[in-house]
mmCIF file of C-alpha atoms and ligand atoms in Angstrom:
data_model
loop_
_atom_site.group_PDB
_atom_site.id
_atom_site.type_symbol
_atom_site.label_atom_id
_atom_site.label_comp_id
_atom_site.label_asym_id
_atom_site.label_seq_id
_atom_site.Cartn_x
_atom_site.Cartn_y
_atom_site.Cartn_z
ATOM 1 C CA MET A 1 91.598 -30.724 54.513
ATOM 2 C CA ALA A 2 95.233 -31.533 54.287
ATOM 3 C CA SER A 3 96.973 -31.912 57.919
ATOM 4 C CA PRO A 4 99.124 -29.133 58.657
ATOM 5 C CA TYR A 5 101.056 -31.654 60.805
ATOM 6 C CA THR A 6 104.610 -32.858 60.137
ATOM 7 C CA VAL A 7 105.829 -35.110 62.856
ATOM 8 C CA ILE A 8 109.416 -35.833 63.101
ATOM 9 C CA ASP A 9 109.979 -37.149 65.753
ATOM 10 C CA GLU A 10 106.834 -39.457 67.775
ATOM 11 C CA ARG A 11 106.729 -36.795 71.143
ATOM 12 C CA PHE A 12 105.228 -34.341 68.242
ATOM 13 C CA HIS A 13 102.326 -36.693 68.569
ATOM 14 C CA ARG A 14 102.345 -35.616 72.079
ATOM 15 C CA LEU A 15 102.165 -32.019 71.831
ATOM 16 C CA THR A 16 99.882 -31.709 68.976
ATOM 17 C CA LEU A 17 95.883 -32.556 68.301
ATOM 18 C CA GLY A 18 95.083 -34.900 65.751
ATOM 19 C CA THR A 19 91.647 -33.037 64.750
ATOM 20 C CA ALA A 20 92.887 -29.713 65.800
ATOM 21 C CA THR A 21 92.984 -26.973 61.715
ATOM 22 C CA LEU A 22 94.860 -24.032 61.044
ATOM 23 C CA GLU A 23 92.183 -21.128 61.178
ATOM 24 C CA THR A 24 92.982 -17.996 60.052
ATOM 25 C CA LEU A 25 91.422 -15.151 62.258
ATOM 26 C CA TRP A 26 91.339 -11.925 60.705
ATOM 27 C CA THR A 27 93.422 -11.665 57.041
ATOM 28 C CA GLY A 28 93.962 -8.127 54.751
ATOM 29 C CA GLY A 29 97.287 -6.888 56.599
ATOM 30 C CA ARG A 30 100.716 -6.255 55.294
ATOM 31 C CA TRP A 31 103.571 -7.554 58.021
ATOM 32 C CA LEU A 32 101.874 -9.030 60.943
ATOM 33 C CA GLU A 33 104.413 -9.446 63.672
ATOM 34 C CA GLY A 34 104.587 -9.144 67.927
ATOM 35 C CA PRO A 35 100.993 -11.426 68.877
ATOM 36 C CA ALA A 36 100.596 -10.935 72.539
ATOM 37 C CA TYR A 37 97.684 -12.002 74.150
ATOM 38 C CA PHE A 38 95.930 -10.513 76.808
ATOM 39 C CA ALA A 39 94.192 -13.023 79.213
ATOM 40 C CA ALA A 40 91.489 -10.447 81.615
ATOM 41 C CA GLY A 41 89.943 -8.768 78.529
ATOM 42 C CA ARG A 42 90.038 -12.108 76.262
ATOM 43 C CA TYR A 43 92.151 -9.658 73.692
ATOM 44 C CA LEU A 44 94.704 -10.788 70.447
ATOM 45 C CA VAL A 45 97.319 -7.198 69.908
ATOM 46 C CA TRP A 46 99.689 -7.811 67.033
ATOM 47 C CA SER A 47 101.535 -5.582 64.300
ATOM 48 C CA ASP A 48 101.096 -4.967 61.485
ATOM 49 C CA ILE A 49 104.509 -3.015 61.237
ATOM 50 C CA PRO A 50 104.118 -1.250 57.536
ATOM 51 C CA ASN A 51 100.718 -0.061 57.933
ATOM 52 C CA ASN A 52 102.257 1.342 60.840
ATOM 53 C CA ARG A 53 99.073 -0.075 63.435
ATOM 54 C CA ILE A 54 98.538 -2.388 65.706
ATOM 55 C CA LEU A 55 95.595 -4.731 65.584
ATOM 56 C CA ARG A 56 93.415 -6.924 67.737
ATOM 57 C CA TRP A 57 91.168 -9.625 67.964
ATOM 58 C CA ASP A 58 88.008 -9.711 70.241
ATOM 59 C CA GLU A 59 88.014 -14.273 71.363
ATOM 60 C CA THR A 60 84.251 -12.849 72.411
ATOM 61 C CA ASP A 61 83.067 -12.076 69.212
ATOM 62 C CA GLY A 62 85.838 -12.794 67.111
ATOM 63 C CA SER A 63 85.697 -9.458 65.777
ATOM 64 C CA VAL A 64 88.984 -7.218 65.063
ATOM 65 C CA SER A 65 89.752 -3.489 65.156
ATOM 66 C CA VAL A 66 92.561 -0.499 65.004
ATOM 67 C CA PHE A 67 94.358 -0.495 68.865
ATOM 68 C CA ARG A 68 96.775 2.060 68.153
ATOM 69 C CA GLN A 69 96.767 3.649 64.524
ATOM 70 C CA PRO A 70 99.814 5.690 64.196
ATOM 71 C CA SER A 71 101.612 3.017 66.281
ATOM 72 C CA HIS A 72 104.940 4.414 65.963
ATOM 73 C CA HIS A 73 105.883 1.679 64.348
ATOM 74 C CA ALA A 74 106.120 -1.746 66.602
ATOM 75 C CA ASN A 75 107.623 -4.309 66.179
ATOM 76 C CA GLY A 76 107.358 -6.618 69.259
ATOM 77 C CA HIS A 77 105.189 -6.877 72.274
ATOM 78 C CA THR A 78 104.576 -8.901 75.206
ATOM 79 C CA VAL A 79 102.624 -8.162 78.596
ATOM 80 C CA ASP A 80 104.500 -7.473 81.722
ATOM 81 C CA ARG A 81 103.866 -9.212 85.314
ATOM 82 C CA GLU A 82 101.364 -6.288 85.994
ATOM 83 C CA GLY A 83 99.291 -6.816 82.399
ATOM 84 C CA ARG A 84 100.102 -4.275 81.224
ATOM 85 C CA LEU A 85 101.318 -4.132 77.145
ATOM 86 C CA VAL A 86 104.945 -3.243 76.691
ATOM 87 C CA SER A 87 106.042 -2.725 73.318
ATOM 88 C CA CYS A 88 109.196 -1.936 70.814
ATOM 89 C CA GLU A 89 108.935 0.198 68.489
ATOM 90 C CA HIS A 90 110.755 1.137 65.160
ATOM 91 C CA LEU A 91 109.768 4.877 64.912
ATOM 92 C CA SER A 92 110.397 6.323 68.208
ATOM 93 C CA ARG A 93 113.326 3.360 68.441
ATOM 94 C CA GLY A 94 112.478 2.638 71.591
ATOM 95 C CA VAL A 95 110.857 0.439 73.585
ATOM 96 C CA SER A 96 107.257 1.440 75.068
ATOM 97 C CA ARG A 97 104.514 0.390 78.118
ATOM 98 C CA THR A 98 100.892 1.212 77.889
ATOM 99 C CA GLU A 99 99.635 1.904 81.353
ATOM 100 C CA PHE A 100 96.468 1.426 83.555
ATOM 101 C CA ASP A 101 95.168 4.514 82.398
ATOM 102 C CA GLY A 102 95.649 4.357 78.398
ATOM 103 C CA SER A 103 98.404 6.515 78.113
ATOM 104 C CA ARG A 104 101.713 5.223 76.581
ATOM 105 C CA THR A 105 105.443 6.196 78.236
ATOM 106 C CA LEU A 106 108.244 5.667 75.671
ATOM 107 C CA LEU A 107 110.550 2.974 78.425
ATOM 108 C CA VAL A 108 113.987 3.268 76.438
ATOM 109 C CA ASP A 109 115.663 4.846 73.536
ATOM 110 C CA ARG A 110 118.698 5.481 73.936
ATOM 111 C CA ILE A 111 122.328 3.768 75.732
ATOM 112 C CA SER A 112 124.491 6.084 76.559
ATOM 113 C CA GLY A 113 123.922 8.320 74.789
ATOM 114 C CA LYS A 114 123.028 7.378 71.571
ATOM 115 C CA ARG A 115 119.614 6.429 69.934
ATOM 116 C CA LEU A 116 118.843 2.155 69.624
ATOM 117 C CA ASN A 117 118.588 1.091 66.225
ATOM 118 C CA SER A 118 115.326 -0.714 66.430
ATOM 119 C CA PRO A 119 113.357 -2.425 69.331
ATOM 120 C CA ASN A 120 112.111 -5.866 66.938
ATOM 121 C CA ASP A 121 111.017 -8.382 70.435
ATOM 122 C CA VAL A 122 110.848 -7.888 73.642
ATOM 123 C CA ILE A 123 110.663 -10.421 77.182
ATOM 124 C CA VAL A 124 109.261 -9.419 81.072
ATOM 125 C CA LYS A 125 111.521 -11.729 83.473
ATOM 126 C CA SER A 126 109.261 -12.720 86.699
ATOM 127 C CA ASP A 127 111.965 -9.640 88.467
ATOM 128 C CA GLY A 128 110.389 -6.799 86.148
ATOM 129 C CA THR A 129 113.476 -6.192 84.262
ATOM 130 C CA ILE A 130 112.623 -6.177 80.026
ATOM 131 C CA TRP A 131 114.655 -8.386 78.428
ATOM 132 C CA PHE A 132 114.442 -6.842 74.188
ATOM 133 C CA SER A 133 116.330 -7.111 70.673
ATOM 134 C CA ASP A 134 117.444 -4.677 68.869
ATOM 135 C CA PRO A 135 118.269 -5.103 65.318
ATOM 136 C CA THR A 136 118.324 -1.960 62.062
ATOM 137 C CA TYR A 137 115.309 -3.266 60.812
ATOM 138 C CA GLY A 138 113.226 -0.360 61.431
ATOM 139 C CA ILE A 139 115.997 2.265 61.053
ATOM 140 C CA ASP A 140 116.582 0.480 57.471
ATOM 141 C CA THR A 141 114.419 1.356 54.995
ATOM 142 C CA ASP A 142 111.648 3.765 55.523
ATOM 143 C CA TYR A 143 109.034 0.768 55.014
ATOM 144 C CA GLU A 144 109.401 -0.271 58.916
ATOM 145 C CA GLY A 145 109.717 2.663 59.886
ATOM 146 C CA ASP A 146 112.831 5.508 59.494
ATOM 147 C CA ALA A 147 114.813 4.840 56.508
ATOM 148 C CA ALA A 148 118.593 5.943 59.288
ATOM 149 C CA ALA A 149 122.302 5.674 60.434
ATOM 150 C CA SER A 150 122.228 2.960 63.097
ATOM 151 C CA GLU A 151 124.555 5.148 65.869
ATOM 152 C CA ILE A 152 125.383 2.009 67.975
ATOM 153 C CA GLY A 153 127.286 0.889 64.976
ATOM 154 C CA ALA A 154 126.012 -2.341 66.464
ATOM 155 C CA SER A 155 122.346 -5.264 67.374
ATOM 156 C CA HIS A 156 122.724 -5.921 70.788
ATOM 157 C CA VAL A 157 120.281 -7.097 73.087
ATOM 158 C CA TYR A 158 119.350 -5.240 76.073
ATOM 159 C CA ARG A 159 118.509 -6.161 79.651
ATOM 160 C CA TYR A 160 116.035 -3.284 81.218
ATOM 161 C CA ASP A 161 114.964 -2.257 84.740
ATOM 162 C CA PRO A 162 111.944 -0.372 84.807
ATOM 163 C CA ALA A 163 112.870 0.411 88.699
ATOM 164 C CA THR A 164 116.315 1.916 88.345
ATOM 165 C CA ARG A 165 115.486 3.103 84.148
ATOM 166 C CA GLU A 166 119.518 1.773 84.277
ATOM 167 C CA CYS A 167 119.740 -0.056 80.210
ATOM 168 C CA ALA A 168 122.692 -2.023 79.968
ATOM 169 C CA ALA A 169 123.985 -5.006 76.652
ATOM 170 C CA VAL A 170 123.648 -8.827 77.589
ATOM 171 C CA ALA A 171 124.536 -9.883 74.623
ATOM 172 C CA THR A 172 127.344 -8.191 71.791
ATOM 173 C CA ASP A 173 127.836 -10.680 69.024
ATOM 174 C CA PHE A 174 125.193 -11.377 67.036
ATOM 175 C CA ALA A 175 124.412 -9.960 63.005
ATOM 176 C CA LYS A 176 121.015 -9.463 63.228
ATOM 177 C CA PRO A 177 119.421 -10.594 66.904
ATOM 178 C CA ASN A 178 115.641 -10.701 67.126
ATOM 179 C CA GLY A 179 113.166 -13.922 68.453
ATOM 180 C CA LEU A 180 114.730 -14.100 72.587
ATOM 181 C CA ALA A 181 112.303 -16.014 75.949
ATOM 182 C CA PHE A 182 112.819 -17.724 78.695
ATOM 183 C CA SER A 183 113.180 -21.308 79.791
ATOM 184 C CA PRO A 184 110.821 -21.989 82.062
ATOM 185 C CA ASP A 185 112.788 -21.592 84.521
ATOM 186 C CA GLU A 186 114.333 -18.994 84.068
ATOM 187 C CA ARG A 187 117.486 -20.672 83.701
ATOM 188 C CA LEU A 188 117.834 -20.654 80.011
ATOM 189 C CA LEU A 189 117.393 -16.949 77.723
ATOM 190 C CA TYR A 190 116.682 -18.598 73.451
ATOM 191 C CA ILE A 191 117.348 -15.919 71.459
ATOM 192 C CA ALA A 192 117.043 -15.655 67.386
ATOM 193 C CA ASP A 193 119.915 -14.428 65.049
ATOM 194 C CA THR A 194 118.417 -13.239 61.414
ATOM 195 C CA GLY A 195 121.932 -12.461 60.307
ATOM 196 C CA ALA A 196 120.862 -14.103 57.096
ATOM 197 C CA THR A 197 119.121 -11.536 55.526
ATOM 198 C CA HIS A 198 121.718 -8.905 55.315
ATOM 199 C CA ALA A 199 125.138 -11.289 54.404
ATOM 200 C CA LYS A 200 124.843 -14.513 52.257
ATOM 201 C CA GLY A 201 125.626 -16.972 54.955
ATOM 202 C CA GLY A 202 124.603 -15.133 57.942
ATOM 203 C CA PRO A 203 123.243 -16.659 61.105
ATOM 204 C CA ARG A 204 119.621 -17.741 61.197
ATOM 205 C CA HIS A 205 119.457 -19.978 64.144
ATOM 206 C CA ILE A 206 119.007 -19.701 67.598
ATOM 207 C CA ARG A 207 121.171 -19.747 70.378
ATOM 208 C CA ARG A 208 120.929 -20.652 74.236
ATOM 209 C CA PHE A 209 122.800 -18.738 77.003
ATOM 210 C CA SER A 210 122.464 -20.010 80.623
ATOM 211 C CA VAL A 211 121.297 -16.933 82.964
ATOM 212 C CA ALA A 212 123.706 -16.001 85.481
ATOM 213 C CA SER A 213 122.265 -16.632 89.274
ATOM 214 C CA ASP A 214 122.725 -12.799 89.434
ATOM 215 C CA GLY A 215 119.678 -12.613 86.894
ATOM 216 C CA ARG A 216 121.546 -10.178 84.999
ATOM 217 C CA THR A 217 124.156 -11.607 82.989
ATOM 218 C CA LEU A 218 125.042 -14.554 80.328
ATOM 219 C CA ALA A 219 126.718 -16.871 79.778
ATOM 220 C CA GLY A 220 127.431 -19.963 76.673
ATOM 221 C CA GLY A 221 125.364 -18.567 73.379
ATOM 222 C CA GLU A 222 125.768 -21.990 71.733
ATOM 223 C CA VAL A 223 123.786 -22.678 68.225
ATOM 224 C CA PHE A 224 120.142 -23.868 69.653
ATOM 225 C CA ALA A 225 119.276 -25.102 66.186
ATOM 226 C CA THR A 226 119.446 -23.693 62.783
ATOM 227 C CA CYS A 227 116.287 -22.901 60.514
ATOM 228 C CA ASP A 228 115.948 -25.160 57.516
ATOM 229 C CA ALA A 229 113.454 -23.232 55.417
ATOM 230 C CA GLY A 230 113.347 -19.298 55.992
ATOM 231 C CA LEU A 231 114.968 -17.333 59.526
ATOM 232 C CA PHE A 232 113.218 -17.933 62.497
ATOM 233 C CA ASP A 233 111.753 -15.121 64.020
ATOM 234 C CA GLY A 234 110.097 -14.797 66.708
ATOM 235 C CA PHE A 235 108.712 -17.534 69.391
ATOM 236 C CA ARG A 236 108.058 -18.697 71.874
ATOM 237 C CA VAL A 237 108.410 -21.596 74.871
ATOM 238 C CA ASP A 238 105.894 -24.069 76.061
ATOM 239 C CA VAL A 239 105.327 -25.181 79.300
ATOM 240 C CA HIS A 240 107.674 -28.486 79.329
ATOM 241 C CA GLY A 241 110.870 -26.353 77.771
ATOM 242 C CA ASN A 242 109.420 -26.700 74.447
ATOM 243 C CA LEU A 243 110.267 -24.232 71.521
ATOM 244 C CA TRP A 244 107.730 -22.979 69.309
ATOM 245 C CA THR A 245 108.734 -20.970 66.882
ATOM 246 C CA SER A 246 108.398 -18.661 63.225
ATOM 247 C CA ALA A 247 109.501 -20.085 60.314
ATOM 248 C CA GLY A 248 109.512 -19.827 56.713
ATOM 249 C CA ASP A 249 107.364 -22.473 56.070
ATOM 250 C CA GLY A 250 105.254 -23.014 58.837
ATOM 251 C CA VAL A 251 106.151 -23.393 62.619
ATOM 252 C CA HIS A 252 108.806 -25.799 64.059
ATOM 253 C CA CYS A 253 108.602 -26.975 67.341
ATOM 254 C CA TYR A 254 111.781 -27.745 69.127
ATOM 255 C CA ALA A 255 112.610 -30.273 72.141
ATOM 256 C CA PRO A 256 114.430 -28.806 74.866
ATOM 257 C CA ASP A 257 117.047 -30.878 73.874
ATOM 258 C CA GLY A 258 117.489 -29.019 70.079
ATOM 259 C CA THR A 259 115.935 -31.956 68.985
ATOM 260 C CA LEU A 260 113.433 -30.921 65.485
ATOM 261 C CA LEU A 261 109.860 -32.559 66.606
ATOM 262 C CA GLY A 262 107.525 -31.814 63.978
ATOM 263 C CA LYS A 263 106.496 -28.573 62.097
ATOM 264 C CA ILE A 264 103.349 -26.883 61.888
ATOM 265 C CA ALA A 265 102.257 -25.958 58.300
ATOM 266 C CA VAL A 266 102.201 -22.367 57.949
ATOM 267 C CA PRO A 267 100.836 -20.671 53.938
ATOM 268 C CA GLU A 268 102.157 -17.677 54.555
ATOM 269 C CA VAL A 269 106.197 -16.783 56.145
ATOM 270 C CA VAL A 270 105.718 -17.073 59.552
ATOM 271 C CA ALA A 271 107.538 -13.606 61.844
ATOM 272 C CA ASN A 272 106.041 -14.386 65.699
ATOM 273 C CA LEU A 273 103.489 -15.888 67.190
ATOM 274 C CA CYS A 274 102.369 -16.900 71.043
ATOM 275 C CA PHE A 275 100.951 -19.021 72.536
ATOM 276 C CA GLY A 276 96.255 -17.635 73.871
ATOM 277 C CA GLY A 277 93.141 -18.631 75.394
ATOM 278 C CA PRO A 278 91.556 -19.407 78.540
ATOM 279 C CA LYS A 279 94.108 -22.134 78.899
ATOM 280 C CA ARG A 280 96.877 -20.748 76.651
ATOM 281 C CA ASN A 281 96.613 -23.904 74.511
ATOM 282 C CA ARG A 282 96.537 -21.808 71.403
ATOM 283 C CA LEU A 283 99.216 -21.106 69.316
ATOM 284 C CA PHE A 284 98.070 -17.284 68.132
ATOM 285 C CA ILE A 285 100.550 -17.068 64.320
ATOM 286 C CA CYS A 286 101.202 -13.841 62.629
ATOM 287 C CA ALA A 287 102.347 -14.704 58.664
ATOM 288 C CA THR A 288 103.196 -11.794 56.200
ATOM 289 C CA THR A 289 99.340 -10.740 56.254
ATOM 290 C CA SER A 290 97.313 -13.086 57.873
ATOM 291 C CA LEU A 291 96.495 -14.524 61.485
ATOM 292 C CA TYR A 292 96.566 -17.747 61.918
ATOM 293 C CA ALA A 293 95.169 -20.118 65.113
ATOM 294 C CA ILE A 294 95.544 -23.542 66.064
ATOM 295 C CA TYR A 295 94.429 -25.168 69.006
ATOM 296 C CA VAL A 296 97.806 -27.390 70.362
ATOM 297 C CA GLN A 297 98.479 -30.523 72.845
ATOM 298 C CA THR A 298 100.091 -28.159 75.521
ATOM 299 C CA ALA A 299 100.084 -24.163 77.254
ATOM 300 C CA GLY A 300 102.136 -21.248 77.096
ATOM 301 C CA CYS A 301 104.714 -21.152 79.992
ATOM 302 C CA ARG A 302 103.717 -18.118 82.059
ATOM 303 C CA ARG A 303 104.954 -17.585 85.616
ATOM 304 C CA PRO A 304 101.654 -16.452 88.300
HETATM 305 MG MG1 MG B 401 110.925 -10.042 65.496
#
């Protein structure tokens, strides 16, 4: 089997495993997104957006089952500080949380009285606040939600505080904000812009912001990396601050200094990925119709 690795910078050797191969864990979806790993339960959930379902892969036996259907056309997911599933939903046009008793709470679906577009991807900061992107993909067509006009008329990134229920825009100069992730120390926030889907020559990059000491506002926003194959959608950061991002030809890895270190080839267009497994050293990759995985020589950044 040909190696899946393209080494562009020697540092990539120390982040990957020469003998690790890309494994296909499951196939049969339409557009997979939003992987989130639950260490306590040893399972992974992810979205199959057009099929309006959330799937679950069981690490103990490799089986795959339906976790939730209908899923409100859920897209990105994350795990909050207490271990609960937090989900972006195209159909409810909001962000939900699955509680310990299994019930679903819609946390936020409006800003200043207007409905959100279709929350796409989400992360939780160590202070419990929920940061999410709100492009229009889930209201552009009936394929991934219900087609509708944007009430806001723009696509922003928001910070929602579950303690106060306050929601505020933190970045308002994006075409189509998408994946997002903090640096390990949370001083930096990276946000992808997939605006090229709607405008020829539009953004296909990840921007880097510095997070103010109050933890609520952003500054900067320079382009950190531009995608050379398709688009950056969802991505994650490892313990060293390297970015592992989805792209059209697989997974790309960037050093914190912005250097493209290498790529992992994946046979389908990748939309999102996450670290998981007991050591958080396995990349789970959602790529169009299939779920893939590969072990790496680093671990996902996760604050205790
Ligand atoms: Mg996305």
